[in-house]
PDB file of C-alpha atoms and ligand atoms in Angstrom:
ATOM      1  CA  MET B 198      -7.134 -30.487 -35.303  1.00 97.00           C
ATOM      2  CA  GLN B 199      -5.575 -31.516 -31.943  1.00 98.00           C
ATOM      3  CA  LEU B 200      -1.873 -32.307 -32.537  1.00 98.00           C
ATOM      4  CA  ASP B 201       0.071 -33.683 -29.640  1.00 98.00           C
ATOM      5  CA  VAL B 202       3.924 -34.001 -29.617  1.00 98.00           C
ATOM      6  CA  PHE B 203       5.837 -36.099 -27.108  1.00 98.00           C
ATOM      7  CA  THR B 204       9.380 -35.140 -26.832  1.00 98.00           C
ATOM      8  CA  LEU B 205      12.396 -34.681 -24.605  1.00 97.00           C
ATOM      9  CA  ILE B 206      12.916 -31.140 -25.840  1.00 97.00           C
ATOM     10  CA  PRO B 207       9.556 -29.330 -25.797  1.00 97.00           C
ATOM     11  CA  GLN B 208      11.380 -25.917 -25.783  1.00 97.00           C
ATOM     12  CA  ALA B 209      12.807 -26.724 -29.253  1.00 96.00           C
ATOM     13  CA  PHE B 210       9.282 -26.032 -30.691  1.00 97.00           C
ATOM     14  CA  ALA B 211       9.132 -22.431 -29.481  1.00 95.00           C
ATOM     15  CA  TRP B 212      10.331 -20.806 -32.797  1.00 94.00           C
ATOM     16  CA  LEU B 213       8.117 -23.034 -34.782  1.00 95.00           C
ATOM     17  CA  THR B 214       4.964 -21.904 -33.037  1.00 94.00           C
ATOM     18  CA  GLU B 215       5.881 -18.110 -33.659  1.00 94.00           C
ATOM     19  CA  GLN B 216       6.042 -18.658 -37.448  1.00 91.00           C
ATOM     20  CA  ARG B 217       3.617 -18.906 -40.165  1.00 91.00           C
ATOM     21  CA  PRO B 218       1.949 -21.266 -41.019  1.00 92.00           C
ATOM     22  CA  VAL B 219       1.798 -22.686 -37.524  1.00 93.00           C
ATOM     23  CA  ALA B 220       1.223 -19.302 -35.833  1.00 92.00           C
ATOM     24  CA  ALA B 221      -1.558 -18.542 -38.273  1.00 93.00           C
ATOM     25  CA  VAL B 222      -3.621 -21.593 -37.213  1.00 94.00           C
ATOM     26  CA  LEU B 223      -2.571 -21.920 -33.492  1.00 95.00           C
ATOM     27  CA  GLY B 224      -5.477 -21.818 -31.084  1.00 93.00           C
ATOM     28  CA  ASP B 225      -7.968 -21.949 -33.943  1.00 93.00           C
ATOM     29  CA  GLU B 226      -7.696 -24.798 -36.495  1.00 95.00           C
ATOM     30  CA  LEU B 227      -4.688 -26.217 -34.634  1.00 96.00           C
ATOM     31  CA  ASP B 228      -4.470 -27.168 -30.896  1.00 97.00           C
ATOM     32  CA  LEU B 229      -0.801 -28.028 -30.585  1.00 97.00           C
ATOM     33  CA  ARG B 230       0.252 -29.657 -27.290  1.00 98.00           C
ATOM     34  CA  LEU B 231       3.811 -30.447 -26.235  1.00 98.00           C
ATOM     35  CA  PHE B 232       4.441 -33.208 -23.740  1.00 98.00           C
ATOM     36  CA  SER B 233       7.795 -33.830 -22.132  1.00 98.00           C
ATOM     37  CA  TYR B 234       8.497 -37.411 -21.250  1.00 98.00           C
ATOM     38  CA  ARG B 235      10.536 -36.281 -18.329  1.00 98.00           C
ATOM     39  CA  ASP B 236       7.415 -34.652 -16.788  1.00 98.00           C
ATOM     40  CA  TYR B 237       5.613 -38.119 -16.515  1.00 97.00           C
ATOM     41  CA  THR B 238       8.432 -40.529 -16.114  1.00 97.00           C
ATOM     42  CA  PRO B 239       7.750 -43.085 -13.273  1.00 97.00           C
ATOM     43  CA  LEU B 240      11.521 -43.367 -12.756  1.00 97.00           C
ATOM     44  CA  SER B 241      13.449 -41.317 -10.234  1.00 97.00           C
ATOM     45  CA  GLY B 242      15.801 -38.479 -11.247  1.00 96.00           C
ATOM     46  CA  SER B 243      13.771 -37.775 -14.433  1.00 96.00           C
ATOM     47  CA  GLN B 244      15.261 -40.820 -16.009  1.00 97.00           C
ATOM     48  CA  VAL B 245      13.797 -41.725 -19.385  1.00 97.00           C
ATOM     49  CA  ASP B 246      16.353 -43.943 -21.030  1.00 97.00           C
ATOM     50  CA  ASP B 247      18.270 -47.125 -20.244  1.00 96.00           C
ATOM     51  CA  GLU B 248      21.048 -49.311 -21.577  1.00 96.00           C
ATOM     52  CA  PRO B 249      20.018 -51.849 -24.196  1.00 94.00           C
ATOM     53  CA  TYR B 250      19.494 -55.429 -23.272  1.00 95.00           C
ATOM     54  CA  GLY B 251      22.251 -57.587 -24.850  1.00 94.00           C
ATOM     55  CA  GLY B 252      24.681 -54.709 -24.626  1.00 92.00           C
ATOM     56  CA  GLY B 253      25.670 -52.284 -27.371  1.00 90.00           C
ATOM     57  CA  ALA B 254      26.211 -48.638 -27.854  1.00 91.00           C
ATOM     58  CA  GLY B 255      23.939 -45.930 -26.776  1.00 93.00           C
ATOM     59  CA  MET B 256      20.744 -45.709 -24.573  1.00 96.00           C
ATOM     60  CA  VAL B 257      17.117 -46.464 -25.476  1.00 96.00           C
ATOM     61  CA  LEU B 258      13.976 -44.574 -24.674  1.00 97.00           C
ATOM     62  CA  ARG B 259      12.084 -46.842 -22.326  1.00 97.00           C
ATOM     63  CA  VAL B 260       8.674 -48.138 -23.111  1.00 97.00           C
ATOM     64  CA  ASP B 261       7.267 -47.675 -19.546  1.00 97.00           C
ATOM     65  CA  VAL B 262       8.238 -44.009 -19.788  1.00 97.00           C
ATOM     66  CA  VAL B 263       6.448 -43.520 -23.108  1.00 97.00           C
ATOM     67  CA  ALA B 264       3.447 -45.467 -21.895  1.00 97.00           C
ATOM     68  CA  ALA B 265       3.320 -43.293 -18.655  1.00 97.00           C
ATOM     69  CA  ALA B 266       3.289 -40.196 -20.683  1.00 98.00           C
ATOM     70  CA  LEU B 267       0.477 -41.354 -23.003  1.00 98.00           C
ATOM     71  CA  GLU B 268      -1.439 -42.518 -19.926  1.00 97.00           C
ATOM     72  CA  ALA B 269      -1.071 -39.064 -18.228  1.00 97.00           C
ATOM     73  CA  ALA B 270      -2.189 -37.330 -21.481  1.00 98.00           C
ATOM     74  CA  TYR B 271      -5.170 -39.541 -22.304  1.00 98.00           C
ATOM     75  CA  GLY B 272      -6.019 -41.490 -19.283  1.00 96.00           C
ATOM     76  CA  GLY B 273      -5.345 -44.723 -21.098  1.00 91.00           C
ATOM     77  CA  SER B 274      -4.450 -45.912 -24.575  1.00 91.00           C
ATOM     78  CA  PRO B 275      -5.425 -43.147 -27.132  1.00 96.00           C
ATOM     79  CA  ALA B 276      -8.231 -44.053 -29.447  1.00 95.00           C
ATOM     80  CA  HIS B 277      -6.536 -41.971 -32.235  1.00 98.00           C
ATOM     81  CA  ARG B 278      -3.587 -42.445 -34.437  1.00 98.00           C
ATOM     82  CA  VAL B 279      -0.154 -42.355 -32.683  1.00 98.00           C
ATOM     83  CA  VAL B 280       2.708 -41.844 -35.045  1.00 98.00           C
ATOM     84  CA  ALA B 281       6.316 -42.813 -34.041  1.00 98.00           C
ATOM     85  CA  LEU B 282       9.097 -40.883 -35.819  1.00 98.00           C
ATOM     86  CA  THR B 283      11.819 -43.311 -36.862  1.00 97.00           C
ATOM     87  CA  PRO B 284      14.319 -43.437 -39.621  1.00 97.00           C
ATOM     88  CA  GLN B 285      12.891 -46.821 -40.782  1.00 96.00           C
ATOM     89  CA  GLY B 286       9.260 -45.725 -40.901  1.00 97.00           C
ATOM     90  CA  ARG B 287       7.143 -45.046 -44.040  1.00 98.00           C
ATOM     91  CA  GLN B 288       8.653 -42.143 -46.030  1.00 98.00           C
ATOM     92  CA  LEU B 289       7.062 -38.878 -45.726  1.00 98.00           C
ATOM     93  CA  THR B 290       5.416 -37.473 -48.946  1.00 96.00           C
ATOM     94  CA  GLN B 291       2.911 -34.857 -49.553  1.00 93.00           C
ATOM     95  CA  GLU B 292       0.298 -37.605 -49.900  1.00 95.00           C
ATOM     96  CA  VAL B 293       1.054 -38.831 -46.365  1.00 97.00           C
ATOM     97  CA  VAL B 294       0.855 -35.187 -45.139  1.00 96.00           C
ATOM     98  CA  GLU B 295      -2.626 -34.807 -46.695  1.00 96.00           C
ATOM     99  CA  GLU B 296      -3.566 -38.125 -44.925  1.00 96.00           C
ATOM    100  CA  LEU B 297      -2.354 -36.921 -41.495  1.00 97.00           C
ATOM    101  CA  ALA B 298      -3.857 -33.413 -42.001  1.00 96.00           C
ATOM    102  CA  GLY B 299      -7.207 -35.073 -42.352  1.00 96.00           C
ATOM    103  CA  GLU B 300      -7.066 -36.546 -38.700  1.00 97.00           C
ATOM    104  CA  GLU B 301      -9.046 -34.854 -36.094  1.00 97.00           C
ATOM    105  CA  ARG B 302      -6.655 -35.914 -33.465  1.00 98.00           C
ATOM    106  CA  LEU B 303      -3.083 -37.067 -34.033  1.00 98.00           C
ATOM    107  CA  THR B 304      -0.079 -37.867 -31.724  1.00 98.00           C
ATOM    108  CA  LEU B 305       3.613 -37.688 -32.830  1.00 98.00           C
ATOM    109  CA  LEU B 306       6.138 -39.611 -30.633  1.00 98.00           C
ATOM    110  CA  SER B 307       9.658 -38.611 -31.107  1.00 98.00           C
ATOM    111  CA  ALA B 308      12.768 -40.199 -29.405  1.00 98.00           C
ATOM    112  CA  ARG B 309      16.568 -39.475 -28.944  1.00 96.00           C
ATOM    113  CA  PHE B 310      19.587 -41.635 -28.124  1.00 94.00           C
ATOM    114  CA  GLU B 311      19.389 -45.012 -30.075  1.00 93.00           C
ATOM    115  CA  GLY B 312      15.628 -44.589 -30.502  1.00 96.00           C
ATOM    116  CA  PHE B 313      12.576 -46.345 -28.912  1.00 97.00           C
ATOM    117  CA  ASP B 314      12.340 -49.552 -27.067  1.00 96.00           C
ATOM    118  CA  GLU B 315      10.874 -51.709 -29.857  1.00 97.00           C
ATOM    119  CA  ARG B 316       7.821 -52.319 -27.805  1.00 97.00           C
ATOM    120  CA  VAL B 317       6.811 -48.721 -28.301  1.00 96.00           C
ATOM    121  CA  LEU B 318       6.619 -49.356 -31.967  1.00 97.00           C
ATOM    122  CA  ALA B 319       4.900 -52.715 -31.624  1.00 96.00           C
ATOM    123  CA  HIS B 320       2.309 -51.831 -28.967  1.00 96.00           C
ATOM    124  CA  LEU B 321       1.965 -48.057 -28.356  1.00 97.00           C
ATOM    125  CA  ALA B 322       2.274 -46.452 -31.801  1.00 98.00           C
ATOM    126  CA  SER B 323      -0.166 -47.178 -34.692  1.00 98.00           C
ATOM    127  CA  ASP B 324       2.453 -46.562 -37.319  1.00 97.00           C
ATOM    128  CA  SER B 325       5.789 -45.029 -37.903  1.00 98.00           C
ATOM    129  CA  ILE B 326       7.030 -42.276 -40.361  1.00 98.00           C
ATOM    130  CA  SER B 327      10.516 -41.258 -41.468  1.00 98.00           C
ATOM    131  CA  ILE B 328      11.055 -37.764 -42.962  1.00 98.00           C
ATOM    132  CA  GLY B 329      13.859 -39.253 -45.167  1.00 98.00           C
ATOM    133  CA  PRO B 330      16.467 -41.885 -45.621  1.00 97.00           C
ATOM    134  CA  TYR B 331      19.079 -40.482 -43.163  1.00 97.00           C
ATOM    135  CA  VAL B 332      19.467 -40.571 -39.404  1.00 97.00           C
ATOM    136  CA  LEU B 333      18.984 -37.480 -37.356  1.00 98.00           C
ATOM    137  CA  SER B 334      20.039 -37.145 -33.636  1.00 97.00           C
ATOM    138  CA  GLY B 335      16.506 -36.849 -32.520  1.00 97.00           C
ATOM    139  CA  GLY B 336      12.730 -36.650 -33.438  1.00 98.00           C
ATOM    140  CA  GLU B 337      12.319 -33.052 -32.813  1.00 98.00           C
ATOM    141  CA  LEU B 338      13.256 -31.843 -36.303  1.00 98.00           C
ATOM    142  CA  PRO B 339      11.126 -34.664 -37.816  1.00 98.00           C
ATOM    143  CA  ALA B 340       8.089 -33.656 -35.620  1.00 98.00           C
ATOM    144  CA  MET B 341       8.594 -30.158 -36.584  1.00 97.00           C
ATOM    145  CA  VAL B 342       8.673 -30.876 -40.229  1.00 98.00           C
ATOM    146  CA  LEU B 343       5.337 -32.762 -39.866  1.00 98.00           C
ATOM    147  CA  VAL B 344       3.761 -30.086 -37.754  1.00 97.00           C
ATOM    148  CA  ASP B 345       4.683 -27.395 -40.372  1.00 96.00           C
ATOM    149  CA  ALA B 346       3.488 -29.542 -43.336  1.00 96.00           C
ATOM    150  CA  ILE B 347       0.375 -30.354 -41.647  1.00 96.00           C
ATOM    151  CA  ALA B 348      -0.349 -26.806 -40.553  1.00 96.00           C
ATOM    152  CA  ARG B 349       0.008 -25.629 -44.146  1.00 94.00           C
ATOM    153  CA  ARG B 350      -3.030 -27.899 -45.063  1.00 94.00           C
ATOM    154  CA  LEU B 351      -5.327 -26.459 -42.350  1.00 94.00           C
ATOM    155  CA  PRO B 352      -7.741 -23.742 -43.313  1.00 92.00           C
ATOM    156  CA  GLY B 353      -6.322 -20.221 -42.764  1.00 87.00           C
ATOM    157  CA  ALA B 354      -2.631 -21.258 -42.664  1.00 90.00           C
ATOM    158  CA  LEU B 355      -1.725 -19.636 -45.948  1.00 84.00           C
ATOM    159  CA  GLY B 356      -2.586 -16.361 -47.566  1.00 71.00           C
ATOM    160  CA  SER B 357      -5.792 -16.624 -49.683  1.00 54.00           C
ATOM    161  CA  ALA B 358      -3.932 -16.447 -52.967  1.00 48.00           C
ATOM    162  CA  GLU B 359      -1.331 -18.963 -52.196  1.00 57.00           C
ATOM    163  CA  SER B 360      -3.802 -21.428 -50.476  1.00 55.00           C
ATOM    164  CA  GLY B 361      -6.057 -21.181 -53.533  1.00 45.00           C
ATOM    165  CA  LEU B 362      -3.214 -22.314 -55.754  1.00 50.00           C
ATOM    166  CA  VAL B 363      -2.140 -25.045 -53.493  1.00 53.00           C
ATOM    167  CA  GLU B 364      -5.706 -26.435 -53.184  1.00 50.00           C
ATOM    168  CA  SER B 365      -6.181 -26.511 -56.961  1.00 44.00           C
ATOM    169  CA  PHE B 366      -2.913 -28.266 -57.656  1.00 40.00           C
ATOM    170  CA  SER B 367      -2.504 -30.645 -54.699  1.00 50.00           C
ATOM    171  CA  ALA B 368      -4.578 -33.378 -56.020  1.00 46.00           C
ATOM    172  CA  GLU B 369      -2.572 -33.481 -59.214  1.00 38.00           C
ATOM    173  CA  LEU B 370       0.946 -32.976 -57.731  1.00 42.00           C
ATOM    174  CA  GLU B 371       2.157 -35.386 -55.232  1.00 41.00           C
ATOM    175  CA  GLY B 372       4.855 -32.966 -54.181  1.00 45.00           C
ATOM    176  CA  GLY B 373       2.390 -30.025 -53.887  1.00 54.00           C
ATOM    177  CA  LEU B 374       2.442 -26.880 -56.139  1.00 58.00           C
ATOM    178  CA  GLU B 375       6.148 -26.483 -57.153  1.00 77.00           C
ATOM    179  CA  TYR B 376       7.056 -24.245 -59.885  1.00 89.00           C
ATOM    180  CA  PRO B 377      10.000 -21.822 -60.368  1.00 91.00           C
ATOM    181  CA  HIS B 378       9.579 -18.402 -58.799  1.00 92.00           C
ATOM    182  CA  TYR B 379      11.153 -15.096 -59.810  1.00 93.00           C
ATOM    183  CA  THR B 380      11.010 -11.600 -58.436  1.00 92.00           C
ATOM    184  CA  ARG B 381      12.771  -8.278 -59.463  1.00 91.00           C
ATOM    185  CA  PRO B 382      14.983  -7.446 -61.181  1.00 95.00           C
ATOM    186  CA  ALA B 383      13.604  -8.854 -64.429  1.00 94.00           C
ATOM    187  CA  ASN B 384      17.067  -9.244 -65.791  1.00 94.00           C
ATOM    188  CA  PHE B 385      20.124  -9.807 -63.542  1.00 93.00           C
ATOM    189  CA  ARG B 386      23.545 -10.358 -65.111  1.00 95.00           C
ATOM    190  CA  GLY B 387      21.786 -11.307 -68.380  1.00 96.00           C
ATOM    191  CA  TRP B 388      19.649 -13.947 -66.592  1.00 95.00           C
ATOM    192  CA  PRO B 389      16.138 -12.970 -67.626  1.00 96.00           C
ATOM    193  CA  VAL B 390      12.872 -13.845 -66.063  1.00 94.00           C
ATOM    194  CA  PRO B 391      10.781 -16.050 -68.346  1.00 96.00           C
ATOM    195  CA  ALA B 392       8.848 -13.748 -70.637  1.00 97.00           C
ATOM    196  CA  VAL B 393       5.490 -15.296 -69.910  1.00 96.00           C
ATOM    197  CA  LEU B 394       5.718 -14.080 -66.221  1.00 96.00           C
ATOM    198  CA  LEU B 395       6.016 -10.496 -67.421  1.00 97.00           C
ATOM    199  CA  SER B 396       3.126 -10.815 -69.864  1.00 97.00           C
ATOM    200  CA  GLY B 397       0.325 -10.012 -67.424  1.00 96.00           C
ATOM    201  CA  ASP B 398      -1.744 -12.906 -68.985  1.00 96.00           C
ATOM    202  CA  HIS B 399      -2.805 -14.833 -66.089  1.00 95.00           C
ATOM    203  CA  ALA B 400      -4.254 -17.827 -68.142  1.00 96.00           C
ATOM    204  CA  LYS B 401      -0.877 -18.233 -69.833  1.00 96.00           C
ATOM    205  CA  ILE B 402       1.001 -17.828 -66.485  1.00 95.00           C
ATOM    206  CA  ASP B 403      -1.147 -20.437 -64.971  1.00 92.00           C
ATOM    207  CA  GLU B 404      -0.635 -22.811 -67.846  1.00 94.00           C
ATOM    208  CA  TRP B 405       3.138 -22.344 -67.557  1.00 94.00           C
ATOM    209  CA  ARG B 406       3.234 -22.970 -63.907  1.00 92.00           C
ATOM    210  CA  ARG B 407       1.275 -26.122 -64.313  1.00 90.00           C
ATOM    211  CA  ARG B 408       3.694 -27.306 -66.964  1.00 92.00           C
ATOM    212  CA  GLN B 409       6.671 -26.323 -64.903  1.00 91.00           C
ATOM    213  CA  SER B 410       5.081 -28.255 -61.933  1.00 87.00           C
ATOM    214  CA  ARG B 411       4.682 -31.371 -63.941  1.00 87.00           C
ATOM    215  CA  LEU B 412       8.179 -31.141 -65.204  1.00 86.00           C
ATOM    216  CA  ARG B 413       9.541 -30.785 -61.784  1.00 81.00           C
ATOM    217  CA  THR B 414       7.579 -33.608 -60.142  1.00 73.00           C
ATOM    218  CA  ALA B 415       8.137 -35.940 -63.282  1.00 73.00           C
ATOM    219  CA  GLY B 416      11.644 -36.066 -62.023  1.00 62.00           C
TER     220      GLY B 416
HETATM  221  C1  SAM Y 770      19.706 -41.265 -33.438  1.00 82.61           C
HETATM  222  S1  SAM Y 770      18.096 -41.654 -33.985  1.00 82.61           S
HETATM  223  C2  SAM Y 770      18.006 -43.364 -33.589  1.00 82.61           C
HETATM  224  C3  SAM Y 770      18.745 -44.113 -34.573  1.00 82.61           C
HETATM  225  C4  SAM Y 770      18.391 -45.552 -34.419  1.00 82.61           C
HETATM  226  N1  SAM Y 770      19.667 -46.350 -34.517  1.00 82.61           N
HETATM  227  C5  SAM Y 770      17.471 -46.089 -35.478  1.00 82.61           C
HETATM  228  O1  SAM Y 770      17.928 -46.463 -36.527  1.00 82.61           O
HETATM  229  O2  SAM Y 770      16.228 -45.958 -35.174  1.00 82.61           O
HETATM  230  C6  SAM Y 770      17.096 -41.038 -32.687  1.00 82.61           C
HETATM  231  C7  SAM Y 770      15.703 -40.683 -32.960  1.00 82.61           C
HETATM  232  O3  SAM Y 770      15.635 -39.665 -33.936  1.00 82.61           O
HETATM  233  C8  SAM Y 770      14.396 -39.709 -34.682  1.00 82.61           C
HETATM  234  N2  SAM Y 770      14.862 -39.663 -36.099  1.00 82.61           N
HETATM  235  C9  SAM Y 770      16.115 -39.710 -36.687  1.00 82.61           C
HETATM  236  N3  SAM Y 770      16.070 -39.679 -37.924  1.00 82.61           N
HETATM  237  C10 SAM Y 770      14.710 -39.710 -38.307  1.00 82.61           C
HETATM  238  C11 SAM Y 770      14.209 -39.697 -39.730  1.00 82.61           C
HETATM  239  N4  SAM Y 770      14.927 -39.677 -40.806  1.00 82.61           N
HETATM  240  N5  SAM Y 770      12.885 -39.665 -39.666  1.00 82.61           N
HETATM  241  C12 SAM Y 770      12.123 -39.712 -38.577  1.00 82.61           C
HETATM  242  N6  SAM Y 770      12.681 -39.599 -37.263  1.00 82.61           N
HETATM  243  C13 SAM Y 770      14.099 -39.793 -37.164  1.00 82.61           C
HETATM  244  C14 SAM Y 770      13.712 -40.938 -34.259  1.00 82.61           C
HETATM  245  O4  SAM Y 770      12.721 -40.439 -33.281  1.00 82.61           O
HETATM  246  C15 SAM Y 770      14.838 -41.664 -33.745  1.00 82.61           C
HETATM  247  O5  SAM Y 770      14.326 -42.655 -32.705  1.00 82.61           O
END
């Protein structure tokens, strides 16, 4: 998958690319490219933002700057999906992640300041996604959330045991496989690990985990 991220802070992604699961699929199943709006701005002095028409607080990421960056990367309008990250977008769920991970090429647009000039959303992006009903200062964290969640769904991202489990449960669980985890000690301060996990009976353990997953995702 080719995953392109347009951002004002490409260096913010450095740590993400060094960690699993992204590091495990980089250069193989995942071709992650970072584009800085400032590298392509047609404006002088690396300008990318401007005051809003009609006045008001904050600066707005200019539509001509975003268009120039897309033009430089694709030589025209991209034929593939271009997702803008906005607090008002479609809420991110595991179902949305699965959908995005199925794309061969995907572009993520992030903004800062007061966000995008509305024409970016109307004419340059195909759709918009929010990572939750709250407002962050920029689209870098939302983009990283998406890159991480998508990378986990690519072949080879997870260890074989974990990935097998996720595959077998993901169709049934909108939130992905999610059950309680325990490790040693088996009893700490009188807080015991559920006995089934110590039983060595993998059929029973699987059944218990499925039940726990359903309980968690039910609400
Ligand atoms: C300070 S926010 C913009 C707030 C702006 N008033 C609005 O409501 O769109 C700056 C940028 O951060 C990103 N952002 C902030 N919160 C987000 C969220 N929950 N999901 C996705 N992107 C978000 C978007 O790229 C947004 O344009």
